[in-house]
Amino acid sequence: MSTDRTDRTDRTDRTGRAVDRDSSPVDHAAVAMAVSAIEADLVALRRDLHAHPEPSWEETRTTEVVAAHLAGAGLTVGPLPTATGLACEVGTGPALVALRADLDALRLTDPKDVPYRSMVVGVCHACGHDLHTAAAVGAARALAGVLVPGQGRVRIVFQPAEESIPSGARPLAEGGVVDGARAIFALHCDPQLDVGQVGISAGPITSAADLVEIRLTGPGGHTARPHRTADLVNVAARLAVDLPSSLDRLTDPRDGVNLTFGAIAAGDAGNAIPTTAVLRGSLRATGRAGWEDAGKLLPGLVAAIAEPLGATWDLDHRIGAPPVENDPWATRLLGGAATAVVGPGGVLPTRQSGGSEDFSWFLEQVPGAFARLGITPPGAEPIDIHAGAFDVDERAIALGARLLAGAALEAFAAPTP
Ligand SMILES: [Zn+2]
Ligand SMILES: [Zn+2]
């Protein structure tokens, strides 16, 4: 692939809008041409992954298919410290940039009537990770063509288990998989954006989320004599009400701490006090400090509510991920790539969501930025992620590949802050 920067004939984005290339030394047109040449391959790969989804930590076939695709394109792939997932590195030179994709699907049924419908009962790619993977493969292949010797290396991390708690990113990030990278970039499908739009903002754009399970035990007994036992239904009800409202009083309101129970179970009979009760919920926070404070407060608050009433308690607080906080410098680079790919009118600010994304663990190690990629056909009603019927306008695959590859090139071209 030519890297001749005097060849600037392709100055329009996909929708025909003029693109300002003068603000960046990066040849995004070369990336666009490289991706265009493999777009059909990327769509076929995404359809293959969509038809054969695998849930978190079980992405064996997905890992093999992606590895075979990359190896078939002449690229070098290697394993990750996790049982599933893989890494691919392209380019040469001391500078390193990382890109991240996620491989896993959800335990949901795919109701769509399309040729690439899930062939696995009860599992489907309803979060768009098949698109993320195909886009990252496209970025790897395009970069392999456009990087000049010595320009730098791009490590593409295809992580397992984004959807589970604990998830795949933390052991990889803490295991040094992106160590030495000057920046890391990723994207996620956003049904609220049309294909051809990209949402990006500096600062926090997702929330922290943990799982909380509280198991209560007591001697049980007759409902006529609650004073001789521990009334676990009463204790569970107090926990469901008092625990969230106590956290609310004890954490900074600006950090938006929110404990919500989604499941509560205790007892069978109307005249018997049960011996066990369980509450399951999620602890979320928009601010990192509040998330950390809430985690420290939980055991003491559970004890303060349950113990005076005689209940024995056990708390299982499973750490999910902190908020994704986009680094301002990396956000400018990713925004520059987005402007080149979809035009200035296609790049929109994005709000912090209540959902979480374990990409944040990589941001603990290196600065980076995360973009929301439009995937809804213009004029169509958005279908939310985590709905079985979720699907994408496949033109977003090539746009995502160009965005990731372009961000990596921007990071090589920019002075580090
Ligand atoms: Zn998801
Ligand atoms: Zn997702």
Coordinates of C-alpha atoms and ligand atoms in Angstrom, one line a residue:
M1 CA 0.0 0.0 0.0
S2 CA 1.3 3.4 -1.0
T3 CA 2.0 5.8 1.8
D4 CA 2.7 8.7 -0.5
R5 CA 1.1 11.6 1.2
T6 CA 1.0 13.7 -1.9
D7 CA -1.7 11.4 -3.2
R8 CA -4.7 13.2 -1.6
T9 CA -7.4 12.6 -4.2
D10 CA -9.7 10.8 -1.7
R11 CA -10.8 13.8 0.4
T12 CA -14.3 12.8 1.1
D13 CA -15.8 10.5 3.7
R14 CA -18.2 7.7 3.0
T15 CA -21.2 10.1 2.8
G16 CA -19.4 12.4 0.4
R17 CA -18.6 15.1 2.9
A18 CA -15.4 16.9 2.5
V19 CA -12.8 16.0 5.1
D20 CA -10.2 18.3 6.5
R21 CA -6.9 16.5 6.2
D22 CA -4.7 19.5 6.8
S23 CA -5.0 19.4 10.5
S24 CA -3.3 16.0 10.7
P25 CA -0.1 14.6 9.2
V26 CA -1.8 11.2 9.0
D27 CA -2.7 9.7 5.6
H28 CA -6.2 8.6 6.5
A29 CA -7.0 8.2 2.7
A30 CA -4.4 5.3 2.6
V31 CA -6.2 3.6 5.5
A32 CA -9.6 4.1 3.8
M33 CA -8.3 2.5 0.6
A34 CA -6.7 -0.4 2.5
V35 CA -9.9 -1.1 4.5
S36 CA -12.0 -0.8 1.4
A37 CA -10.0 -3.5 -0.3
I38 CA -10.8 -6.0 2.5
E39 CA -14.3 -4.8 3.5
A40 CA -16.0 -7.9 2.1
D41 CA -13.7 -10.1 4.1
L42 CA -14.5 -8.2 7.3
V43 CA -18.3 -8.4 6.7
A44 CA -17.9 -12.2 6.1
L45 CA -15.9 -12.5 9.3
R46 CA -18.4 -10.6 11.3
R47 CA -21.2 -12.7 9.9
D48 CA -19.3 -15.9 10.8
L49 CA -18.8 -14.7 14.4
H50 CA -22.4 -13.6 14.6
A51 CA -23.6 -17.1 13.6
H52 CA -21.2 -18.8 16.0
P53 CA -21.3 -16.8 19.2
E54 CA -19.6 -17.9 22.4
P55 CA -20.2 -16.6 25.9
S56 CA -17.6 -15.1 28.2
W57 CA -14.5 -17.3 28.9
E58 CA -15.6 -19.8 26.2
E59 CA -14.4 -18.0 23.1
T60 CA -12.4 -20.9 21.8
R61 CA -13.7 -21.1 18.2
T62 CA -13.8 -17.3 18.0
T63 CA -10.1 -17.1 19.0
E64 CA -9.2 -19.8 16.4
V65 CA -11.2 -18.1 13.6
V66 CA -9.7 -14.7 14.3
A67 CA -6.2 -16.1 14.5
A68 CA -6.7 -18.0 11.3
H69 CA -8.0 -14.9 9.5
L70 CA -5.0 -12.8 10.7
A71 CA -2.5 -15.5 9.9
G72 CA -4.1 -16.0 6.5
A73 CA -3.4 -12.3 5.9
G74 CA 0.2 -12.8 6.7
L75 CA 0.1 -11.3 10.2
T76 CA 1.7 -12.5 13.4
V77 CA -0.6 -13.7 16.2
G78 CA 0.1 -14.9 19.7
P79 CA -1.8 -16.1 22.7
L80 CA -2.8 -13.9 25.7
P81 CA -2.3 -14.9 29.4
T82 CA -6.0 -15.8 29.5
A83 CA -7.2 -19.1 28.2
T84 CA -9.0 -17.5 25.3
G85 CA -8.3 -14.4 23.3
L86 CA -5.3 -13.5 21.2
A87 CA -3.0 -10.6 20.3
C88 CA -1.6 -9.5 17.0
E89 CA 1.2 -7.1 16.4
V90 CA 1.9 -5.2 13.2
G91 CA 4.6 -2.7 12.3
T92 CA 8.2 -2.2 13.6
G93 CA 9.9 0.4 15.7
P94 CA 10.2 1.4 19.4
A95 CA 6.9 3.2 19.6
L96 CA 3.9 1.1 20.6
V97 CA 0.2 1.8 20.4
A98 CA -2.5 -0.7 21.5
L99 CA -6.0 -1.3 20.1
R100 CA -8.5 -3.5 22.0
A101 CA -11.5 -5.6 20.8
D102 CA -13.7 -8.0 22.8
L103 CA -14.7 -11.5 21.6
D104 CA -17.6 -12.6 23.8
A105 CA -21.4 -12.9 23.2
L106 CA -24.3 -12.9 25.6
R107 CA -26.6 -15.7 26.9
L108 CA -29.7 -14.4 25.0
T109 CA -31.8 -15.8 22.2
D110 CA -31.4 -14.4 18.7
P111 CA -34.8 -13.9 17.2
K112 CA -33.6 -12.3 13.9
D113 CA -34.5 -13.8 10.5
V114 CA -31.2 -13.2 8.8
P115 CA -28.7 -15.6 7.1
Y116 CA -26.1 -15.0 9.8
R117 CA -28.5 -15.6 12.7
S118 CA -27.0 -17.3 15.8
M119 CA -26.7 -21.0 15.3
V120 CA -26.1 -21.5 19.1
V121 CA -29.3 -21.8 21.1
G122 CA -29.4 -19.2 23.9
V123 CA -26.3 -17.3 22.9
C124 CA -26.0 -14.4 20.6
H125 CA -23.8 -11.3 19.8
A126 CA -26.3 -8.8 21.2
C127 CA -23.6 -6.3 22.3
G128 CA -21.8 -6.0 18.9
H129 CA -18.5 -7.6 20.0
D130 CA -18.5 -9.4 16.6
L131 CA -18.4 -6.0 14.9
H132 CA -15.7 -4.8 17.3
T133 CA -13.6 -7.9 16.5
A134 CA -14.1 -7.6 12.7
A135 CA -13.2 -3.9 12.9
A136 CA -10.0 -4.6 14.9
V137 CA -9.0 -7.3 12.4
G138 CA -9.6 -4.7 9.6
A139 CA -7.5 -2.2 11.5
A140 CA -4.7 -4.7 11.9
R141 CA -4.7 -5.6 8.2
A142 CA -4.9 -2.0 7.1
L143 CA -2.1 -0.9 9.4
A144 CA 0.1 -3.8 8.2
G145 CA -0.2 -2.3 4.7
V146 CA 0.2 1.4 5.5
L147 CA 2.8 1.5 8.4
V148 CA 6.3 2.3 7.1
P149 CA 9.3 0.5 8.6
G150 CA 10.2 2.0 12.0
Q151 CA 7.0 4.0 12.3
G152 CA 5.9 2.0 15.2
R153 CA 4.2 -1.2 16.4
V154 CA 0.5 -1.6 17.0
R155 CA -0.6 -4.4 19.3
I156 CA -4.2 -5.4 18.8
V157 CA -5.6 -7.2 21.9
F158 CA -8.6 -9.4 21.3
Q159 CA -9.7 -9.9 24.9
P160 CA -12.1 -12.5 26.2
A161 CA -15.0 -12.0 28.6
E162 CA -15.9 -8.4 28.6
E163 CA -19.5 -9.2 29.7
S164 CA -18.7 -11.2 32.9
I165 CA -17.7 -10.2 36.4
P166 CA -14.8 -10.7 36.9
S167 CA -14.0 -9.9 33.3
G168 CA -11.1 -10.4 30.9
A169 CA -9.5 -7.0 30.8
R170 CA -8.2 -6.7 34.3
P171 CA -5.8 -9.8 34.3
L172 CA -4.6 -8.7 30.9
A173 CA -4.0 -5.1 31.9
E174 CA -2.4 -6.0 35.2
G175 CA -0.4 -8.7 33.5
G176 CA 1.4 -6.2 31.3
V177 CA -0.3 -6.8 27.9
V178 CA -0.3 -3.1 27.0
D179 CA 2.7 -2.0 29.0
G180 CA 4.8 0.4 27.1
A181 CA 2.0 1.6 24.8
R182 CA 1.8 5.4 24.5
A183 CA -2.0 5.0 24.0
I184 CA -4.8 2.5 23.7
F185 CA -8.0 2.9 21.7
A186 CA -11.3 0.9 21.5
L187 CA -14.8 1.4 20.3
H188 CA -18.3 0.2 21.1
C189 CA -21.4 0.0 19.0
D190 CA -24.0 2.6 20.0
P191 CA -27.5 2.1 18.6
Q192 CA -28.5 5.7 19.4
L193 CA -26.1 6.8 16.7
D194 CA -26.6 6.3 13.0
V195 CA -23.9 4.6 10.9
G196 CA -21.6 7.4 9.9
Q197 CA -21.7 9.0 13.3
V198 CA -19.1 8.7 16.1
G199 CA -19.6 9.7 19.7
I200 CA -16.6 10.8 21.7
S201 CA -15.9 13.0 24.7
A202 CA -13.0 13.4 27.1
G203 CA -13.6 12.4 30.7
P204 CA -15.8 9.7 32.2
I205 CA -18.1 8.1 29.6
T206 CA -19.2 4.8 31.3
S207 CA -19.9 4.0 35.0
A208 CA -18.4 1.6 37.5
A209 CA -20.4 -1.6 38.0
D210 CA -19.9 -4.4 40.5
L211 CA -22.1 -7.4 41.6
V212 CA -23.2 -7.7 45.1
E213 CA -24.7 -10.8 46.7
I214 CA -25.7 -11.0 50.4
R215 CA -26.5 -14.4 51.9
L216 CA -28.3 -14.5 55.2
T217 CA -28.7 -17.5 57.5
G218 CA -30.6 -18.1 60.7
P219 CA -32.1 -20.9 62.8
G220 CA -35.6 -20.5 61.2
G221 CA -38.8 -21.1 63.2
H222 CA -42.5 -20.4 63.6
T223 CA -43.8 -17.0 62.5
A224 CA -45.6 -16.8 65.9
R225 CA -42.2 -16.5 67.6
P226 CA -39.9 -14.2 65.6
H227 CA -38.3 -13.1 68.9
R228 CA -36.8 -16.6 69.3
T229 CA -35.0 -16.7 66.0
A230 CA -33.7 -14.3 63.3
D231 CA -36.5 -13.1 61.0
L232 CA -34.6 -13.2 57.7
V233 CA -37.4 -11.9 55.6
N234 CA -37.5 -8.8 57.8
V235 CA -33.7 -8.5 57.6
A236 CA -33.6 -9.0 53.8
A237 CA -36.3 -6.3 53.4
R238 CA -34.3 -3.9 55.6
L239 CA -31.2 -4.5 53.6
A240 CA -33.0 -3.9 50.4
V241 CA -34.2 -0.5 51.6
D242 CA -31.6 0.7 54.1
L243 CA -28.4 -0.4 52.4
P244 CA -28.9 1.7 49.2
S245 CA -30.2 4.7 51.2
S246 CA -27.2 4.5 53.7
L247 CA -24.7 4.4 50.8
D248 CA -26.6 7.3 49.3
R249 CA -25.9 9.3 52.6
L250 CA -22.3 8.3 53.0
T251 CA -20.9 8.8 49.5
D252 CA -20.3 12.0 47.5
P253 CA -23.6 12.7 45.5
R254 CA -21.4 13.8 42.6
D255 CA -20.2 10.2 42.3
G256 CA -23.7 8.9 41.6
V257 CA -23.5 5.7 43.7
N258 CA -26.4 3.5 43.1
L259 CA -27.0 0.1 44.7
T260 CA -30.1 -1.6 43.1
F261 CA -31.2 -5.2 44.0
G262 CA -32.5 -7.2 41.0
A263 CA -33.3 -10.4 43.0
I264 CA -34.4 -11.2 46.5
A265 CA -35.4 -14.7 47.7
A266 CA -36.4 -16.0 51.0
G267 CA -38.9 -18.5 52.4
D268 CA -41.7 -20.8 51.1
A269 CA -44.5 -20.8 53.7
G270 CA -46.6 -18.0 55.1
N271 CA -46.2 -19.3 58.7
A272 CA -42.5 -20.3 58.7
I273 CA -39.4 -18.1 59.2
P274 CA -36.8 -19.3 56.6
T275 CA -33.3 -20.4 57.4
T276 CA -31.8 -18.6 54.4
A277 CA -32.3 -15.5 52.4
V278 CA -30.3 -14.0 49.5
L279 CA -30.2 -10.6 47.8
R280 CA -28.5 -10.0 44.5
G281 CA -27.8 -6.5 43.0
S282 CA -25.5 -4.3 41.2
L283 CA -23.5 -1.5 42.6
R284 CA -22.9 1.3 40.1
A285 CA -21.2 4.7 40.3
T286 CA -20.5 7.5 37.9
G287 CA -17.4 8.6 39.9
R288 CA -14.5 6.4 40.8
A289 CA -14.0 7.7 44.4
G290 CA -17.6 7.0 45.3
W291 CA -17.3 3.5 43.8
E292 CA -14.3 2.8 45.9
D293 CA -15.9 4.3 49.1
A294 CA -19.1 2.3 48.6
G295 CA -17.1 -0.9 48.3
K296 CA -15.4 -0.2 51.6
L297 CA -18.6 0.8 53.4
L298 CA -20.6 -2.3 52.3
P299 CA -19.5 -4.9 54.9
G300 CA -19.9 -2.5 57.9
L301 CA -23.4 -1.5 56.8
V302 CA -24.5 -5.1 56.2
A303 CA -23.3 -6.0 59.6
A304 CA -25.0 -3.0 61.2
I305 CA -28.3 -3.9 59.7
A306 CA -28.2 -7.7 60.0
E307 CA -26.4 -8.5 63.3
P308 CA -28.7 -6.7 65.8
L309 CA -31.5 -8.8 64.4
G310 CA -29.6 -12.0 64.9
A311 CA -28.9 -12.9 61.3
T312 CA -25.6 -14.3 60.1
W313 CA -24.5 -12.7 56.9
D314 CA -22.0 -13.3 54.1
L315 CA -21.2 -10.6 51.5
D316 CA -19.9 -11.5 48.0
H317 CA -18.8 -8.2 46.5
R318 CA -17.5 -8.9 43.0
I319 CA -15.5 -6.0 41.5
G320 CA -16.5 -5.3 38.0
A321 CA -14.8 -2.3 36.4
P322 CA -14.2 1.4 37.2
P323 CA -15.6 4.1 34.9
V324 CA -14.0 4.5 31.5
E325 CA -12.3 7.9 31.7
N326 CA -11.1 9.1 28.3
D327 CA -7.7 10.8 28.5
P328 CA -8.0 14.3 26.9
W329 CA -4.8 13.8 24.8
A330 CA -5.9 10.4 23.5
T331 CA -9.4 11.7 23.0
R332 CA -8.1 14.4 20.7
L333 CA -6.2 11.8 18.6
L334 CA -9.3 9.5 18.4
G335 CA -11.4 12.5 17.6
G336 CA -9.0 13.5 14.8
A337 CA -9.3 10.0 13.3
A338 CA -13.1 10.1 13.7
T339 CA -13.2 13.5 11.9
A340 CA -11.2 12.0 9.0
V341 CA -13.4 8.9 8.8
V342 CA -16.9 10.4 9.1
G343 CA -16.3 14.1 8.6
P344 CA -16.6 16.9 11.3
G345 CA -20.4 16.7 11.2
G346 CA -20.4 13.0 12.1
V347 CA -18.4 13.5 15.3
L348 CA -20.7 14.1 18.2
P349 CA -20.1 14.5 22.0
T350 CA -21.3 11.5 24.0
R351 CA -22.7 11.4 27.5
Q352 CA -21.6 9.2 30.4
S353 CA -23.7 6.1 30.4
G354 CA -24.8 4.0 33.4
G355 CA -23.4 0.9 31.8
S356 CA -19.9 -0.3 32.4
E357 CA -17.0 -1.4 30.2
D358 CA -13.9 -3.2 31.3
F359 CA -11.7 -1.3 28.9
S360 CA -11.3 1.0 32.0
W361 CA -8.8 -1.6 33.4
F362 CA -6.4 -0.9 30.4
L363 CA -6.8 2.9 31.1
E364 CA -5.3 2.2 34.6
Q365 CA -2.1 1.3 32.8
V366 CA -1.9 3.6 29.8
P367 CA -3.8 6.7 28.6
G368 CA -6.4 6.0 26.0
A369 CA -9.8 6.8 24.6
F370 CA -13.0 4.9 23.8
A371 CA -15.4 5.9 21.1
R372 CA -19.1 5.1 20.4
L373 CA -19.6 3.9 16.9
G374 CA -23.0 4.6 15.1
I375 CA -24.5 1.3 13.8
T376 CA -28.2 2.1 13.2
P377 CA -29.3 2.6 9.5
P378 CA -30.4 6.2 9.1
G379 CA -34.1 6.5 9.7
A380 CA -34.4 3.1 11.4
E381 CA -35.6 2.6 15.0
P382 CA -32.6 1.9 17.3
I383 CA -32.5 -1.6 18.8
D384 CA -30.7 -1.5 22.1
I385 CA -27.6 -3.5 22.9
H386 CA -28.4 -6.6 25.1
A387 CA -31.6 -7.1 23.2
G388 CA -31.6 -10.4 21.2
A389 CA -32.7 -8.6 18.0
F390 CA -29.7 -6.2 18.1
D391 CA -28.0 -5.9 14.7
V392 CA -25.8 -3.5 12.9
D393 CA -25.6 -1.7 9.7
E394 CA -22.6 -3.5 8.3
R395 CA -21.1 -0.3 6.8
A396 CA -20.1 0.4 10.4
I397 CA -17.5 -2.4 10.3
A398 CA -15.2 -0.6 7.8
L399 CA -15.8 2.7 9.5
G400 CA -14.7 1.1 12.8
A401 CA -11.6 -0.4 11.2
R402 CA -10.7 3.0 9.8
L403 CA -11.3 4.7 13.1
L404 CA -9.1 2.3 15.1
A405 CA -6.3 2.3 12.5
G406 CA -6.5 6.1 12.1
A407 CA -6.3 6.6 15.9
A408 CA -3.1 4.4 16.0
L409 CA -1.5 6.5 13.3
E410 CA -2.5 9.7 15.0
A411 CA -0.8 8.5 18.1
F412 CA 2.4 7.8 16.3
A413 CA 2.3 11.2 14.6
A414 CA 1.5 13.2 17.8
P415 CA 4.0 14.3 20.4
T416 CA 3.2 12.6 23.7
P417 CA 1.9 15.0 26.3
Ligands
ZN1 ZN -22.6 -5.7 26.6
ZN2 ZN -20.2 -4.6 24.9

